[in-house]
Amino acid sequence: LVSVLSSAIIVYRLPWTWKCSKLLMKFIHAGLNTIAMILAIVSMVAVFEYHNARNIPNMYSLHSWIGLAAVIFYSLQLFLGFAVFLLPFAPVPLRAALMPIHVYLGLTIFATVIATALMGITEKLIFSLKNPTYSASPPEATLVNCLGLLLVIFGALILWMASRPHWKRPPEENAKVLRPIGETPEGTEAESTMTGGSNADKSDLRINSEAARKQNLKLDEAGQRSTM
């Protein structure tokens, strides 16, 4: 979850992916999240089977509670992401309304996964290190503590990239697709071929074209961008 989910979060934020189509990046984003979900389910089944084979109680620690909550909310996030943002049936106003919630839940789940991993490795050290104990700071404890610090730094970098506006995929990538019918990069065909019209008519047409372009870009950004 830490590695694959982080890749899914920043897949839109990598500048070298901005030249790829939005649809392709949406499929990559959804595919990475699906892989992470499958791995999470497999790992949880393995944990329960291991506990049952060793007669270890299930779901008694805070690590297990938060971990199970993260997997449940992640599955709901994945389902809603497919239904609303990947399939072409949801209306644009619904996408725009759910996008802030989708982004917030995605980042919150990632932070929860980091916290679950930190609690898990600490719990493992306490149970496994007997002679010397964890409190004696053996090399194993130092190694795993350093791993925990790296996890915190890594998580902070991912959240920083996901929250900075200048890392967002430029909406201009979709400008040609969303440009009003008949409009060219320099204006509209009607505007470019007007040779005898008044200056006032030309100005009104230019203003209307610019307003339509901004409205389309706004709807696309709200309805299609996803950082699940």
CSV table of C-alpha atoms in Angstrom, one decimal:
chain,number,residue,atom,x,y,z
A,1,LEU,CA,0.0,0.0,0.0
A,2,VAL,CA,2.8,2.5,0.8
A,3,SER,CA,4.7,2.0,-2.4
A,4,VAL,CA,1.9,1.4,-5.0
A,5,LEU,CA,-0.6,3.8,-3.5
A,6,SER,CA,1.9,6.6,-3.4
A,7,SER,CA,2.6,5.9,-7.1
A,8,ALA,CA,-1.1,6.1,-7.8
A,9,ILE,CA,-1.3,9.4,-6.0
A,10,ILE,CA,1.4,11.2,-7.8
A,11,VAL,CA,0.9,9.7,-11.3
A,12,TYR,CA,-0.8,12.9,-12.4
A,13,ARG,CA,1.8,15.1,-10.8
A,14,LEU,CA,4.8,13.9,-12.8
A,15,PRO,CA,5.7,16.4,-15.6
A,16,TRP,CA,6.8,13.7,-18.0
A,17,THR,CA,3.2,12.3,-18.0
A,18,TRP,CA,1.6,15.6,-18.9
A,19,LYS,CA,2.0,14.8,-22.6
A,20,CYS,CA,0.0,11.6,-22.2
A,21,SER,CA,-3.7,11.7,-22.7
A,22,LYS,CA,-5.9,12.2,-19.7
A,23,LEU,CA,-7.8,8.9,-20.3
A,24,LEU,CA,-4.6,6.9,-20.4
A,25,MET,CA,-3.5,8.5,-17.1
A,26,LYS,CA,-6.9,7.7,-15.5
A,27,PHE,CA,-6.5,4.1,-16.5
A,28,ILE,CA,-3.0,4.0,-15.0
A,29,HIS,CA,-4.2,5.6,-11.8
A,30,ALA,CA,-7.1,3.2,-11.5
A,31,GLY,CA,-4.8,0.2,-12.3
A,32,LEU,CA,-2.3,1.1,-9.7
A,33,ASN,CA,-5.0,1.5,-7.1
A,34,THR,CA,-6.5,-1.9,-8.1
A,35,ILE,CA,-3.1,-3.6,-7.7
A,36,ALA,CA,-2.6,-2.0,-4.3
A,37,MET,CA,-6.1,-3.2,-3.2
A,38,ILE,CA,-5.4,-6.7,-4.3
A,39,LEU,CA,-2.1,-6.8,-2.5
A,40,ALA,CA,-3.8,-5.4,0.7
A,41,ILE,CA,-6.5,-8.1,0.6
A,42,VAL,CA,-3.9,-10.9,0.1
A,43,SER,CA,-1.8,-9.6,3.0
A,44,MET,CA,-4.8,-9.4,5.3
A,45,VAL,CA,-5.7,-13.0,4.5
A,46,ALA,CA,-2.1,-14.1,5.2
A,47,VAL,CA,-2.2,-12.3,8.5
A,48,PHE,CA,-5.4,-13.9,9.7
A,49,GLU,CA,-4.2,-17.4,8.5
A,50,TYR,CA,-0.9,-16.9,10.4
A,51,HIS,CA,-2.7,-15.8,13.5
A,52,ASN,CA,-5.1,-18.7,13.4
A,53,ALA,CA,-2.3,-21.2,12.8
A,54,ARG,CA,-0.3,-19.9,15.8
A,55,ASN,CA,-3.4,-19.4,18.0
A,56,ILE,CA,-2.7,-15.7,18.1
A,57,PRO,CA,-5.8,-13.5,18.8
A,58,ASN,CA,-7.1,-11.4,15.9
A,59,MET,CA,-7.9,-7.7,15.9
A,60,TYR,CA,-6.8,-6.9,19.4
A,61,SER,CA,-4.2,-4.2,18.7
A,62,LEU,CA,-4.5,-0.6,17.6
A,63,HIS,CA,-2.3,-1.5,14.6
A,64,SER,CA,-4.9,-4.1,13.4
A,65,TRP,CA,-7.9,-1.7,14.0
A,66,ILE,CA,-6.4,1.2,12.0
A,67,GLY,CA,-5.1,-1.2,9.4
A,68,LEU,CA,-8.5,-2.8,8.8
A,69,ALA,CA,-10.2,0.6,8.8
A,70,ALA,CA,-7.7,1.8,6.1
A,71,VAL,CA,-8.4,-1.2,3.9
A,72,ILE,CA,-12.2,-0.8,4.2
A,73,PHE,CA,-12.1,2.9,3.4
A,74,TYR,CA,-9.7,2.3,0.6
A,75,SER,CA,-12.0,-0.3,-1.0
A,76,LEU,CA,-14.9,2.2,-0.8
A,77,GLN,CA,-12.7,4.9,-2.3
A,78,LEU,CA,-11.7,2.6,-5.1
A,79,PHE,CA,-15.3,1.7,-5.9
A,80,LEU,CA,-16.5,5.3,-5.9
A,81,GLY,CA,-13.5,6.3,-8.0
A,82,PHE,CA,-14.4,3.7,-10.6
A,83,ALA,CA,-18.1,4.6,-10.6
A,84,VAL,CA,-17.8,8.4,-10.6
A,85,PHE,CA,-14.6,9.3,-12.2
A,86,LEU,CA,-13.6,6.5,-14.6
A,87,LEU,CA,-16.9,5.4,-16.0
A,88,PRO,CA,-18.5,8.1,-18.3
A,89,PHE,CA,-22.0,8.0,-16.7
A,90,ALA,CA,-21.6,10.4,-13.8
A,91,PRO,CA,-22.7,14.0,-14.6
A,92,VAL,CA,-20.0,16.7,-14.4
A,93,PRO,CA,-21.7,18.6,-11.5
A,94,LEU,CA,-21.6,15.3,-9.4
A,95,ARG,CA,-17.9,14.9,-10.3
A,96,ALA,CA,-17.2,18.4,-9.3
A,97,ALA,CA,-18.9,18.0,-6.0
A,98,LEU,CA,-17.2,14.7,-5.1
A,99,MET,CA,-13.7,15.7,-6.3
A,100,PRO,CA,-12.6,17.5,-3.1
A,101,ILE,CA,-13.9,14.6,-1.0
A,102,HIS,CA,-12.2,12.1,-3.3
A,103,VAL,CA,-8.9,13.9,-3.0
A,104,TYR,CA,-9.1,14.4,0.8
A,105,LEU,CA,-10.0,10.8,1.4
A,106,GLY,CA,-7.2,9.6,-0.8
A,107,LEU,CA,-4.6,11.6,1.1
A,108,THR,CA,-6.1,10.7,4.4
A,109,ILE,CA,-6.0,7.0,3.6
A,110,PHE,CA,-2.4,7.2,2.5
A,111,ALA,CA,-1.4,9.0,5.8
A,112,THR,CA,-3.3,6.3,7.7
A,113,VAL,CA,-1.4,3.6,5.8
A,114,ILE,CA,1.9,5.2,6.8
A,115,ALA,CA,0.7,5.3,10.5
A,116,THR,CA,-0.3,1.7,10.3
A,117,ALA,CA,3.1,0.6,8.9
A,118,LEU,CA,4.9,2.5,11.7
A,119,MET,CA,2.7,0.9,14.4
A,120,GLY,CA,3.2,-2.5,12.8
A,121,ILE,CA,7.0,-2.5,12.7
A,122,THR,CA,7.2,-1.2,16.3
A,123,GLU,CA,4.8,-3.9,17.4
A,124,LYS,CA,6.9,-6.5,15.6
A,125,LEU,CA,10.1,-5.3,17.3
A,126,ILE,CA,8.5,-5.4,20.8
A,127,PHE,CA,7.3,-9.0,20.3
A,128,SER,CA,10.4,-10.3,18.5
A,129,LEU,CA,13.3,-8.8,20.3
A,130,LYS,CA,13.8,-10.7,23.5
A,131,ASN,CA,17.5,-10.9,24.1
A,132,PRO,CA,18.5,-8.1,23.9
A,133,THR,CA,15.2,-6.4,24.2
A,134,TYR,CA,13.9,-3.5,22.2
A,135,SER,CA,14.7,-1.1,25.0
A,136,ALA,CA,18.4,-2.0,24.8
A,137,SER,CA,18.6,-0.6,21.3
A,138,PRO,CA,20.2,-3.5,19.5
A,139,PRO,CA,21.2,-3.1,15.8
A,140,GLU,CA,17.8,-4.5,14.7
A,141,ALA,CA,16.0,-1.8,16.6
A,142,THR,CA,18.2,1.0,15.1
A,143,LEU,CA,17.6,-0.4,11.6
A,144,VAL,CA,13.9,-0.5,11.9
A,145,ASN,CA,13.7,2.9,13.6
A,146,CYS,CA,15.6,4.4,10.7
A,147,LEU,CA,13.1,2.6,8.4
A,148,GLY,CA,10.3,4.3,10.2
A,149,LEU,CA,11.9,7.7,9.8
A,150,LEU,CA,12.3,7.1,6.1
A,151,LEU,CA,8.6,6.2,5.9
A,152,VAL,CA,7.6,9.4,7.5
A,153,ILE,CA,9.9,11.4,5.2
A,154,PHE,CA,8.6,9.6,2.2
A,155,GLY,CA,5.0,10.1,3.2
A,156,ALA,CA,5.6,13.8,3.8
A,157,LEU,CA,7.1,14.2,0.3
A,158,ILE,CA,4.2,12.4,-1.4
A,159,LEU,CA,1.7,14.6,0.5
A,160,TRP,CA,3.7,17.7,-0.4
A,161,MET,CA,3.7,16.8,-4.1
A,162,ALA,CA,0.0,16.1,-4.0
A,163,SER,CA,-0.9,19.4,-2.4
A,164,ARG,CA,1.2,21.8,-4.4
A,165,PRO,CA,-0.7,23.7,-7.2
A,166,HIS,CA,2.4,23.9,-9.5
A,167,TRP,CA,2.6,20.0,-9.5
A,168,LYS,CA,-0.9,19.7,-10.9
A,169,ARG,CA,-1.4,18.5,-14.5
A,170,PRO,CA,-1.9,21.7,-16.7
A,171,PRO,CA,-5.5,22.0,-17.9
A,172,GLU,CA,-4.2,23.4,-21.1
A,173,GLU,CA,-3.5,19.9,-22.2
A,174,ASN,CA,-7.3,19.5,-22.9
A,175,ALA,CA,-7.8,23.0,-24.4
A,176,LYS,CA,-7.9,21.7,-28.0
A,177,VAL,CA,-10.5,19.1,-27.2
A,178,LEU,CA,-12.7,21.4,-25.2
A,179,ARG,CA,-12.4,24.4,-27.5
A,180,PRO,CA,-15.8,25.6,-28.7
A,181,ILE,CA,-16.8,24.4,-32.2
A,182,GLY,CA,-15.3,26.4,-34.9
A,183,GLU,CA,-12.6,28.1,-32.7
A,184,THR,CA,-9.0,28.1,-33.7
A,185,PRO,CA,-6.0,28.7,-31.4
A,186,GLU,CA,-6.0,32.4,-32.4
A,187,GLY,CA,-9.7,32.8,-32.0
A,188,THR,CA,-12.8,31.4,-33.9
A,189,GLU,CA,-13.1,30.8,-37.6
A,190,ALA,CA,-15.7,33.4,-37.8
A,191,GLU,CA,-13.5,35.9,-36.1
A,192,SER,CA,-10.5,35.1,-38.2
A,193,THR,CA,-12.5,35.5,-41.4
A,194,MET,CA,-14.3,38.7,-40.4
A,195,THR,CA,-12.9,41.4,-42.6
A,196,GLY,CA,-15.7,43.8,-42.9
A,197,GLY,CA,-17.5,43.6,-39.5
A,198,SER,CA,-17.4,46.3,-36.9
A,199,ASN,CA,-14.7,46.4,-34.1
A,200,ALA,CA,-17.5,46.1,-31.5
A,201,ASP,CA,-18.8,42.8,-33.1
A,202,LYS,CA,-15.2,41.4,-33.2
A,203,SER,CA,-14.7,42.4,-29.5
A,204,ASP,CA,-17.9,40.7,-28.4
A,205,LEU,CA,-17.1,37.5,-30.3
A,206,ARG,CA,-13.6,37.4,-28.8
A,207,ILE,CA,-15.0,37.9,-25.3
A,208,ASN,CA,-17.6,35.1,-25.8
A,209,SER,CA,-15.0,32.7,-27.1
A,210,GLU,CA,-12.7,33.4,-24.2
A,211,ALA,CA,-15.5,32.9,-21.7
A,212,ALA,CA,-16.5,29.6,-23.3
A,213,ARG,CA,-12.9,28.4,-23.2
A,214,LYS,CA,-12.5,29.2,-19.5
A,215,GLN,CA,-15.8,27.5,-18.7
A,216,ASN,CA,-14.9,24.3,-20.5
A,217,LEU,CA,-11.5,24.1,-18.9
A,218,LYS,CA,-13.1,24.7,-15.4
A,219,LEU,CA,-15.5,21.8,-16.0
A,220,ASP,CA,-12.8,19.5,-17.2
A,221,GLU,CA,-10.6,20.2,-14.3
A,222,ALA,CA,-13.4,19.6,-11.8
A,223,GLY,CA,-14.9,16.6,-13.5
A,224,GLN,CA,-11.9,14.6,-14.7
A,225,ARG,CA,-8.9,15.2,-12.5
A,226,SER,CA,-8.5,12.5,-10.0
A,227,THR,CA,-5.9,11.8,-7.3
A,228,MET,CA,-7.4,8.8,-5.8
